[in-house]
Amino acid sequence: MQESAELLGHRYRFVPAPRAGRETARRPVLLLLHGTGGDEADLLPLGELLLPGAPLLSPRGTVSEQGAARFFRRLAPGVFDVEDLIQRTHALADFVQAAVERHGVAGRPVVAVGYSNGANIAASLLLLRPGLLAGAVLWRAMVPLEPEPLPDLTGTPVLLGAARFDPMIPNDNVEWLAALLRKSGASVTLRWQDTGHGLTQADVREAAAWLATLWTDEESTQ
Ligand code: MLT
């Protein structure tokens, strides 16, 4: 596995598309965003499963909470330091723009795949930096903040992978996130699993099918 690199204060790994052949040339870059305590290596195996042939960009969160990497500060579980969140969302967006340039994939759409804390900053990227992400898979996400006015996310596909028995995220918070994104024009698919905060095989299968519908069929018809 390749070494981690550093860019604009973010440690990250980049995995290029295996071959810039015709069938993979239009695959989006998957922006992989780990949960609290993870790192830039965590989601790479999953990224390869989710959309084979897609380049992978996987940064490490820049906050350390007693040694656990996160993408922004929190005051308590589920209570976010919104000022810090805003600043780190923009820093992450700037990093993504610089990284796709550095690795020669700037023409491709970028689709975020985030889990927990990573899903929350991905939601924040959608809300604060519209135009950066062409889509997002948000596993176990909650409302990170409510911008005023809402962004224009017309047609942006978002898969929300939620859990009915998640002890960290009340079901109505997920419904609120879905409503916010829909009000912004995003095309939201909300899927509930009968499980808790942890990621399941069913989440992964569902996301892979969703990504394939959006970014594989389209290619085969061209
Ligand atoms: C967060 O802080 O983003 C959420 O509480 C999820 C977590 O990272 O534990």
Short mmCIF file of N, CA and C and ligand atoms in Angstrom, two decimals, residues 34-37 65 69-74 76-80 115-121 140 142 168-169 197, ligand 1:
data_model
loop_
_atom_site.label_atom_id
_atom_site.label_comp_id
_atom_site.label_asym_id
_atom_site.label_seq_id
_atom_site.Cartn_x
_atom_site.Cartn_y
_atom_site.Cartn_z
N HIS A 34 -13.34 9.00 7.14
CA HIS A 34 -13.45 8.01 8.23
C HIS A 34 -14.22 8.55 9.44
N GLY A 35 -14.56 7.65 10.34
CA GLY A 35 -15.20 8.03 11.61
C GLY A 35 -14.18 8.41 12.66
N THR A 36 -14.66 8.91 13.80
CA THR A 36 -13.78 9.29 14.91
C THR A 36 -12.86 8.13 15.30
N GLY A 37 -11.55 8.43 15.38
CA GLY A 37 -10.60 7.40 15.77
C GLY A 37 -10.04 6.62 14.60
N GLU A 65 -8.80 14.22 19.18
CA GLU A 65 -9.56 14.23 20.43
C GLU A 65 -8.97 13.12 21.30
N ALA A 69 -8.45 10.72 15.81
CA ALA A 69 -8.57 11.70 14.72
C ALA A 69 -10.03 11.94 14.38
N ARG A 70 -10.36 13.21 14.17
CA ARG A 70 -11.71 13.65 13.76
C ARG A 70 -11.57 14.76 12.73
N PHE A 71 -12.69 15.07 12.07
CA PHE A 71 -12.65 16.12 11.05
C PHE A 71 -13.00 17.50 11.60
N PHE A 72 -13.56 17.57 12.80
CA PHE A 72 -13.83 18.86 13.44
C PHE A 72 -14.04 18.63 14.93
N ARG A 73 -13.97 19.72 15.69
CA ARG A 73 -14.09 19.60 17.14
C ARG A 73 -15.56 19.45 17.57
N ARG A 74 -15.73 18.77 18.69
CA ARG A 74 -17.06 18.73 19.31
C ARG A 74 -16.94 19.10 20.77
N ALA A 76 -19.31 18.02 23.04
CA ALA A 76 -19.79 16.81 23.72
C ALA A 76 -20.27 15.89 22.60
N PRO A 77 -20.54 14.61 22.91
CA PRO A 77 -21.04 13.74 21.84
C PRO A 77 -22.29 14.35 21.19
N GLY A 78 -22.23 14.53 19.89
CA GLY A 78 -23.37 15.07 19.15
C GLY A 78 -23.55 16.58 19.27
N VAL A 79 -22.66 17.27 20.00
CA VAL A 79 -22.74 18.74 20.13
C VAL A 79 -21.47 19.32 19.50
N PHE A 80 -21.66 20.01 18.38
CA PHE A 80 -20.50 20.39 17.57
C PHE A 80 -20.04 21.82 17.84
N TYR A 115 -18.41 8.04 6.93
CA TYR A 115 -19.04 7.29 8.03
C TYR A 115 -18.97 8.11 9.31
N SER A 116 -20.11 8.30 9.98
CA SER A 116 -20.18 8.93 11.30
C SER A 116 -19.58 10.34 11.26
N ASN A 117 -18.48 10.59 11.95
CA ASN A 117 -17.89 11.94 11.91
C ASN A 117 -17.55 12.33 10.46
N GLY A 118 -17.08 11.39 9.67
CA GLY A 118 -16.76 11.65 8.26
C GLY A 118 -18.02 11.97 7.46
N ALA A 119 -19.13 11.32 7.79
CA ALA A 119 -20.40 11.62 7.12
C ALA A 119 -20.88 13.01 7.51
N ASN A 120 -20.63 13.39 8.76
CA ASN A 120 -21.07 14.72 9.20
C ASN A 120 -20.31 15.82 8.47
N ILE A 121 -19.01 15.65 8.28
CA ILE A 121 -18.29 16.71 7.55
C ILE A 121 -18.64 16.64 6.06
N ARG A 140 -24.67 7.00 8.79
CA ARG A 140 -24.83 7.43 10.19
C ARG A 140 -24.49 8.92 10.35
N MET A 142 -25.70 13.04 10.89
CA MET A 142 -26.71 13.88 11.53
C MET A 142 -26.58 15.30 10.97
N MET A 168 -26.57 7.15 19.08
CA MET A 168 -25.96 8.49 18.98
C MET A 168 -26.81 9.47 18.17
N ILE A 169 -27.64 8.94 17.29
CA ILE A 169 -28.37 9.82 16.37
C ILE A 169 -29.87 9.53 16.44
N HIS A 197 -25.13 2.01 15.52
CA HIS A 197 -24.26 3.00 14.86
C HIS A 197 -23.25 2.36 13.89
C1 MLT B 1 -19.58 13.38 15.54
O1 MLT B 1 -19.00 13.85 16.50
O2 MLT B 1 -19.35 13.69 14.37
C2 MLT B 1 -20.63 12.39 15.85
O3 MLT B 1 -20.96 12.44 17.18
C3 MLT B 1 -20.23 11.02 15.46
C4 MLT B 1 -18.92 10.61 16.08
O4 MLT B 1 -17.91 10.92 15.55
O5 MLT B 1 -18.91 9.97 17.11
#
